[in-house]
């Protein structure tokens, strides 16, 4: 029973003909043109900004638009979808390494982890891994919905949210367009943390207790930190192993990751300092209270 389940899962996530024969094409793949990409980003930014301004004009300052269970259902769907992408690209990567579809020169130091970081020169965007990279790209449009939920529920919109979501769509597009190295490990990390992040949001949305620390921000810091470490690994493999595919796109990817990391780190450190300040105030107030109690007793 268990073996049959594993075989069925492996077939549908890595061995299905549609997955094996996938090819990124401007003609066959939906949303695969530069015009579509920039049009989608423009529509997203304009729509989110217009909705925020419209609500500011029509509603009172503290008014919220009730969405009912929609945000919770969205979080649940995104958590499950991210988990499917994670296992899909994990199984597909194992199959590609097994079949040596992207063939490295056989050396004693050649490893599977090296393949995850660095595609050989001349790699084309076709096959199992790029199918799941395409699915990850399409999933970014579902992530856009969270921005509109935040606007409707909390009346909040900032430049970083728009930039972060637009950058992630752009990065997932150039992964496919230029067969960029590093994308396998990036999708694995991002999909796994998104499944945890959205799972936590669903958990709290249905009324279960939340964590005693900023869970979502911590997930973002962990993800971006791991990405930077892996970017360093890509650069080293590129220098030592004779070159990786799509390094121009990789450079843009690294810059965008650094730009995204800075405000997240600043916000994270601000939260930490605020929490430390509150704990110090609590300690001082408790000491002051105990001192007054002793004075009254004496």
CSV table of C-alpha atoms in Angstrom, one decimal:
chain,number,residue,atom,x,y,z
A,1,UNK,CA,0.0,0.0,0.0
A,2,UNK,CA,2.7,2.5,1.0
A,3,UNK,CA,4.9,1.5,-1.9
A,4,UNK,CA,2.0,1.9,-4.3
A,5,UNK,CA,1.3,5.4,-2.9
A,6,UNK,CA,5.0,6.4,-3.4
A,7,UNK,CA,5.0,5.1,-7.0
A,8,UNK,CA,1.7,7.0,-7.8
A,9,UNK,CA,3.0,10.2,-6.2
A,10,UNK,CA,6.3,9.9,-8.1
A,11,UNK,CA,4.5,9.3,-11.4
A,12,UNK,CA,2.2,12.3,-11.0
A,13,UNK,CA,4.9,14.7,-9.7
A,14,UNK,CA,7.9,13.7,-11.9
A,15,UNK,CA,7.2,11.0,-14.5
A,16,UNK,CA,4.0,12.2,-16.1
A,17,UNK,CA,4.5,12.8,-19.9
A,18,UNK,CA,3.4,16.4,-19.6
A,19,UNK,CA,6.1,17.0,-17.0
A,20,UNK,CA,8.9,15.1,-18.7
A,21,UNK,CA,8.2,16.7,-22.1
A,22,UNK,CA,7.7,20.3,-20.8
A,23,UNK,CA,9.4,23.1,-22.7
A,24,UNK,CA,9.4,26.8,-21.9
A,25,UNK,CA,8.2,28.5,-25.1
A,26,UNK,CA,6.9,32.0,-25.9
A,27,UNK,CA,4.3,30.4,-28.1
A,28,UNK,CA,3.1,27.4,-26.1
A,29,UNK,CA,3.6,28.6,-22.4
A,30,UNK,CA,1.0,31.0,-21.0
A,31,UNK,CA,2.5,34.2,-19.6
A,32,UNK,CA,5.9,33.6,-21.2
A,33,UNK,CA,6.5,36.9,-22.9
A,34,UNK,CA,8.2,40.0,-21.6
A,35,UNK,CA,5.2,42.1,-22.5
A,36,UNK,CA,2.9,39.9,-20.4
A,37,UNK,CA,5.3,40.0,-17.5
A,38,UNK,CA,5.5,43.8,-17.3
A,39,UNK,CA,1.8,44.2,-18.1
A,40,UNK,CA,1.0,41.9,-15.2
A,41,UNK,CA,3.2,43.8,-12.8
A,42,UNK,CA,1.8,47.1,-13.9
A,43,UNK,CA,-1.8,45.9,-13.5
A,44,UNK,CA,-1.0,44.5,-10.0
A,45,UNK,CA,0.7,47.8,-8.8
A,46,UNK,CA,-2.0,50.0,-10.3
A,47,UNK,CA,-4.9,47.9,-9.0
A,48,UNK,CA,-3.5,47.6,-5.5
A,49,UNK,CA,-2.8,51.3,-5.3
A,50,UNK,CA,-6.2,52.3,-6.7
A,51,UNK,CA,-8.0,50.0,-4.3
A,52,UNK,CA,-6.2,51.4,-1.3
A,53,UNK,CA,-6.9,55.0,-2.4
A,54,UNK,CA,-10.6,54.1,-3.1
A,55,UNK,CA,-11.1,52.6,0.4
A,56,UNK,CA,-9.4,55.6,2.0
A,57,UNK,CA,-11.9,57.9,0.3
A,58,UNK,CA,-15.0,55.8,0.8
A,59,UNK,CA,-14.6,54.3,4.3
A,60,UNK,CA,-13.7,55.6,7.7
A,61,UNK,CA,-10.2,55.3,8.9
A,62,UNK,CA,-10.7,52.2,11.1
A,63,UNK,CA,-13.3,50.5,8.9
A,64,UNK,CA,-12.6,47.1,7.5
A,65,UNK,CA,-14.2,45.1,4.7
A,66,UNK,CA,-15.3,41.7,6.1
A,67,UNK,CA,-14.0,38.9,4.0
A,68,UNK,CA,-15.2,36.0,6.1
A,69,UNK,CA,-13.3,32.7,5.6
A,70,UNK,CA,-11.8,33.7,2.2
A,71,UNK,CA,-8.3,34.7,3.6
A,72,UNK,CA,-8.1,31.5,5.6
A,73,UNK,CA,-9.1,29.3,2.6
A,74,UNK,CA,-6.5,31.2,0.5
A,75,UNK,CA,-3.8,30.4,3.1
A,76,UNK,CA,-4.8,26.8,3.2
A,77,UNK,CA,-4.7,26.5,-0.6
A,78,UNK,CA,-1.4,28.2,-0.8
A,79,UNK,CA,0.1,26.0,1.9
A,80,UNK,CA,-1.0,22.8,0.1
A,81,UNK,CA,0.0,24.2,-3.3
A,82,UNK,CA,3.5,25.2,-2.0
A,83,UNK,CA,3.9,21.7,-0.5
A,84,UNK,CA,3.1,20.1,-3.9
A,85,UNK,CA,5.6,22.3,-5.6
A,86,UNK,CA,8.2,21.4,-3.0
A,87,UNK,CA,7.8,17.7,-3.5
A,88,UNK,CA,7.4,18.0,-7.2
A,89,UNK,CA,10.7,19.8,-7.8
A,90,UNK,CA,12.4,17.5,-5.2
A,91,UNK,CA,11.3,14.3,-7.0
A,92,UNK,CA,12.0,15.9,-10.4
A,93,UNK,CA,15.5,17.0,-9.4
A,94,UNK,CA,16.3,13.4,-8.2
A,95,UNK,CA,15.0,12.0,-11.5
A,96,UNK,CA,17.1,14.5,-13.5
A,97,UNK,CA,20.2,13.7,-11.6
A,98,UNK,CA,19.5,10.0,-12.0
A,99,UNK,CA,19.0,10.3,-15.7
A,100,UNK,CA,22.0,12.7,-16.1
A,101,UNK,CA,19.9,14.9,-18.3
A,102,UNK,CA,22.1,17.9,-17.5
A,103,UNK,CA,25.4,16.1,-17.8
A,104,UNK,CA,28.4,17.3,-15.8
A,105,UNK,CA,31.9,16.4,-16.8
A,106,UNK,CA,32.6,13.4,-14.6
A,107,UNK,CA,34.9,14.5,-11.8
A,108,UNK,CA,35.6,13.2,-8.3
A,109,UNK,CA,34.2,16.4,-6.8
A,110,UNK,CA,31.0,16.5,-8.8
A,111,UNK,CA,28.0,16.1,-6.5
A,112,UNK,CA,24.2,16.4,-6.6
A,113,UNK,CA,24.4,19.5,-4.5
A,114,UNK,CA,26.7,21.1,-7.0
A,115,UNK,CA,24.1,20.4,-9.7
A,116,UNK,CA,21.3,22.0,-7.6
A,117,UNK,CA,23.4,25.2,-7.4
A,118,UNK,CA,24.8,25.3,-10.9
A,119,UNK,CA,23.4,24.3,-14.3
A,120,UNK,CA,26.0,23.4,-17.0
A,121,UNK,CA,26.5,25.9,-19.8
A,122,UNK,CA,24.0,25.4,-22.6
A,123,UNK,CA,21.2,24.2,-20.4
A,124,UNK,CA,17.8,24.7,-22.1
A,125,UNK,CA,14.5,25.3,-20.1
A,126,UNK,CA,12.9,22.0,-20.7
A,127,UNK,CA,12.1,18.9,-18.7
A,128,UNK,CA,10.9,18.1,-15.2
A,129,UNK,CA,12.5,20.7,-13.2
A,130,UNK,CA,11.5,23.6,-15.5
A,131,UNK,CA,8.0,22.3,-15.5
A,132,UNK,CA,7.9,22.9,-11.7
A,133,UNK,CA,9.7,26.2,-12.1
A,134,UNK,CA,6.9,27.2,-14.5
A,135,UNK,CA,4.3,26.1,-11.9
A,136,UNK,CA,6.1,28.2,-9.3
A,137,UNK,CA,6.0,31.2,-11.7
A,138,UNK,CA,2.3,30.8,-12.1
A,139,UNK,CA,1.8,30.5,-8.4
A,140,UNK,CA,3.2,34.0,-7.9
A,141,UNK,CA,-0.1,35.4,-9.3
A,142,UNK,CA,-2.0,33.6,-6.5
A,143,UNK,CA,0.4,35.3,-4.0
A,144,UNK,CA,-0.8,38.7,-5.4
A,145,UNK,CA,-4.2,38.1,-3.8
A,146,UNK,CA,-2.8,38.4,-0.3
A,147,UNK,CA,-2.0,42.0,-1.0
A,148,UNK,CA,-5.6,42.8,-1.8
A,149,UNK,CA,-6.8,40.9,1.3
A,150,UNK,CA,-4.4,43.0,3.4
A,151,UNK,CA,-5.8,46.2,1.9
A,152,UNK,CA,-9.4,45.2,2.4
A,153,UNK,CA,-8.9,43.9,5.9
A,154,UNK,CA,-6.3,46.2,7.5
A,155,UNK,CA,-6.3,49.1,5.0
A,156,UNK,CA,-2.5,48.8,4.7
A,157,UNK,CA,-0.3,49.1,1.7
A,158,UNK,CA,3.4,50.0,1.4
A,159,UNK,CA,6.0,50.2,-1.3
A,160,UNK,CA,7.9,47.2,0.0
A,161,UNK,CA,4.9,44.8,-0.4
A,162,UNK,CA,4.5,45.9,-4.0
A,163,UNK,CA,8.2,45.7,-4.7
A,164,UNK,CA,8.6,42.3,-3.0
A,165,UNK,CA,5.7,40.7,-4.9
A,166,UNK,CA,6.7,42.2,-8.2
A,167,UNK,CA,10.4,41.2,-7.8
A,168,UNK,CA,9.4,37.6,-7.0
A,169,UNK,CA,7.4,37.4,-10.2
A,170,UNK,CA,10.3,38.9,-12.2
A,171,UNK,CA,12.8,36.5,-10.7
A,172,UNK,CA,10.7,33.4,-11.3
A,173,UNK,CA,10.3,34.6,-15.0
A,174,UNK,CA,14.0,35.1,-15.6
A,175,UNK,CA,14.7,31.7,-14.0
A,176,UNK,CA,12.8,30.2,-16.9
A,177,UNK,CA,13.8,32.6,-19.6
A,178,UNK,CA,17.6,32.3,-19.1
A,179,UNK,CA,17.7,28.7,-17.6
A,180,UNK,CA,19.3,30.4,-14.6
A,181,UNK,CA,21.4,28.4,-12.1
A,182,UNK,CA,20.4,28.4,-8.5
A,183,UNK,CA,16.7,28.2,-9.2
A,184,UNK,CA,16.2,24.6,-8.0
A,185,UNK,CA,17.5,25.3,-4.5
A,186,UNK,CA,15.7,28.6,-4.4
A,187,UNK,CA,12.3,27.0,-5.3
A,188,UNK,CA,12.9,24.2,-2.8
A,189,UNK,CA,13.6,26.7,0.0
A,190,UNK,CA,10.8,29.2,-1.0
A,191,UNK,CA,8.1,26.5,-1.4
A,192,UNK,CA,8.9,24.9,1.9
A,193,UNK,CA,8.9,28.1,3.9
A,194,UNK,CA,5.8,29.3,2.1
A,195,UNK,CA,4.0,26.1,3.1
A,196,UNK,CA,5.0,26.7,6.7
A,197,UNK,CA,4.2,30.4,6.5
A,198,UNK,CA,0.7,30.0,4.9
A,199,UNK,CA,0.0,27.0,7.1
A,200,UNK,CA,0.7,29.3,10.2
A,201,UNK,CA,-1.6,32.0,8.7
A,202,UNK,CA,-4.4,29.5,8.3
A,203,UNK,CA,-3.8,28.2,11.8
A,204,UNK,CA,-4.2,31.7,13.3
A,205,UNK,CA,-7.1,32.7,10.9
A,206,UNK,CA,-9.3,29.9,12.3
A,207,UNK,CA,-8.7,31.1,15.8
A,208,UNK,CA,-5.9,28.9,17.1
A,209,UNK,CA,-3.2,30.5,19.3
A,210,UNK,CA,-0.4,32.4,17.5
A,211,UNK,CA,3.3,32.2,18.2
A,212,UNK,CA,4.9,34.4,20.9
A,213,UNK,CA,7.4,35.9,18.3
A,214,UNK,CA,6.9,37.4,14.8
A,215,UNK,CA,6.6,34.1,12.9
A,216,UNK,CA,6.2,35.4,9.4
A,217,UNK,CA,9.1,37.9,9.6
A,218,UNK,CA,11.3,35.1,11.0
A,219,UNK,CA,10.4,32.9,8.0
A,220,UNK,CA,11.3,35.7,5.6
A,221,UNK,CA,14.7,36.3,7.4
A,222,UNK,CA,15.5,32.6,7.3
A,223,UNK,CA,14.6,32.4,3.6
A,224,UNK,CA,16.5,35.4,2.5
A,225,UNK,CA,19.5,34.4,4.6
A,226,UNK,CA,19.6,30.9,3.1
A,227,UNK,CA,19.3,32.4,-0.4
A,228,UNK,CA,22.3,34.7,0.2
A,229,UNK,CA,24.4,31.7,1.4
A,230,UNK,CA,23.4,29.7,-1.7
A,231,UNK,CA,24.2,32.6,-3.9
A,232,UNK,CA,27.7,32.6,-2.6
A,233,UNK,CA,27.9,28.8,-3.3
A,234,UNK,CA,26.8,29.5,-6.9
A,235,UNK,CA,29.5,32.1,-7.4
A,236,UNK,CA,32.2,29.8,-6.1
A,237,UNK,CA,31.0,26.8,-8.3
A,238,UNK,CA,31.0,29.2,-11.3
A,239,UNK,CA,34.6,30.2,-10.7
A,240,UNK,CA,35.9,26.8,-9.8
A,241,UNK,CA,34.0,24.5,-12.2
A,242,UNK,CA,34.2,26.3,-15.5
A,243,UNK,CA,31.0,28.3,-15.5
A,244,UNK,CA,27.3,28.1,-14.7
A,245,UNK,CA,24.4,28.8,-17.0
A,246,UNK,CA,22.5,32.1,-16.8
A,247,UNK,CA,24.9,34.0,-14.7
A,248,UNK,CA,23.7,37.4,-16.0
A,249,UNK,CA,20.2,36.6,-14.7
A,250,UNK,CA,21.8,35.2,-11.5
A,251,UNK,CA,23.5,38.6,-10.9
A,252,UNK,CA,20.1,40.4,-11.1
A,253,UNK,CA,18.6,37.8,-8.8
A,254,UNK,CA,21.3,38.3,-6.2
A,255,UNK,CA,20.9,42.1,-6.3
A,256,UNK,CA,17.1,41.8,-5.9
A,257,UNK,CA,17.5,39.4,-2.9
A,258,UNK,CA,19.9,41.9,-1.2
A,259,UNK,CA,17.4,44.8,-1.8
A,260,UNK,CA,14.6,42.7,-0.3
A,261,UNK,CA,16.7,41.5,2.6
A,262,UNK,CA,17.6,45.0,3.9
A,263,UNK,CA,14.1,46.3,4.8
A,264,UNK,CA,13.1,42.9,6.2
A,265,UNK,CA,16.2,42.9,8.4
A,266,UNK,CA,15.6,46.4,9.5
A,267,UNK,CA,12.0,45.6,10.5
A,268,UNK,CA,13.2,42.4,12.2
A,269,UNK,CA,15.8,44.2,14.3
A,270,UNK,CA,13.3,46.9,15.1
A,271,UNK,CA,10.9,44.3,16.4
A,272,UNK,CA,13.7,42.7,18.5
A,273,UNK,CA,14.7,46.0,20.0
A,274,UNK,CA,11.1,46.9,20.8
A,275,UNK,CA,10.6,43.5,22.5
A,276,UNK,CA,13.8,43.9,24.5
A,277,UNK,CA,12.8,47.4,25.6
A,278,UNK,CA,9.4,46.1,26.7
A,279,UNK,CA,10.9,43.2,28.7
A,280,UNK,CA,13.4,45.6,30.3
A,281,UNK,CA,10.5,47.9,31.3
A,282,UNK,CA,8.6,44.9,32.7
A,283,UNK,CA,11.7,43.9,34.8
A,284,UNK,CA,12.2,47.4,36.1
A,285,UNK,CA,8.6,47.9,37.0
A,286,UNK,CA,8.5,44.5,38.8
A,287,UNK,CA,11.6,45.5,40.7
A,288,UNK,CA,10.1,48.9,41.5
A,289,UNK,CA,6.9,47.2,42.7
A,290,UNK,CA,8.7,44.8,45.0
A,291,UNK,CA,10.8,47.6,46.4
A,292,UNK,CA,7.6,49.6,47.3
A,293,UNK,CA,6.1,46.4,48.8
A,294,UNK,CA,9.1,46.0,51.1
A,295,UNK,CA,8.9,49.6,52.1
A,296,UNK,CA,5.2,49.2,53.0
A,297,UNK,CA,6.0,46.1,55.0
A,298,UNK,CA,8.7,47.8,56.9
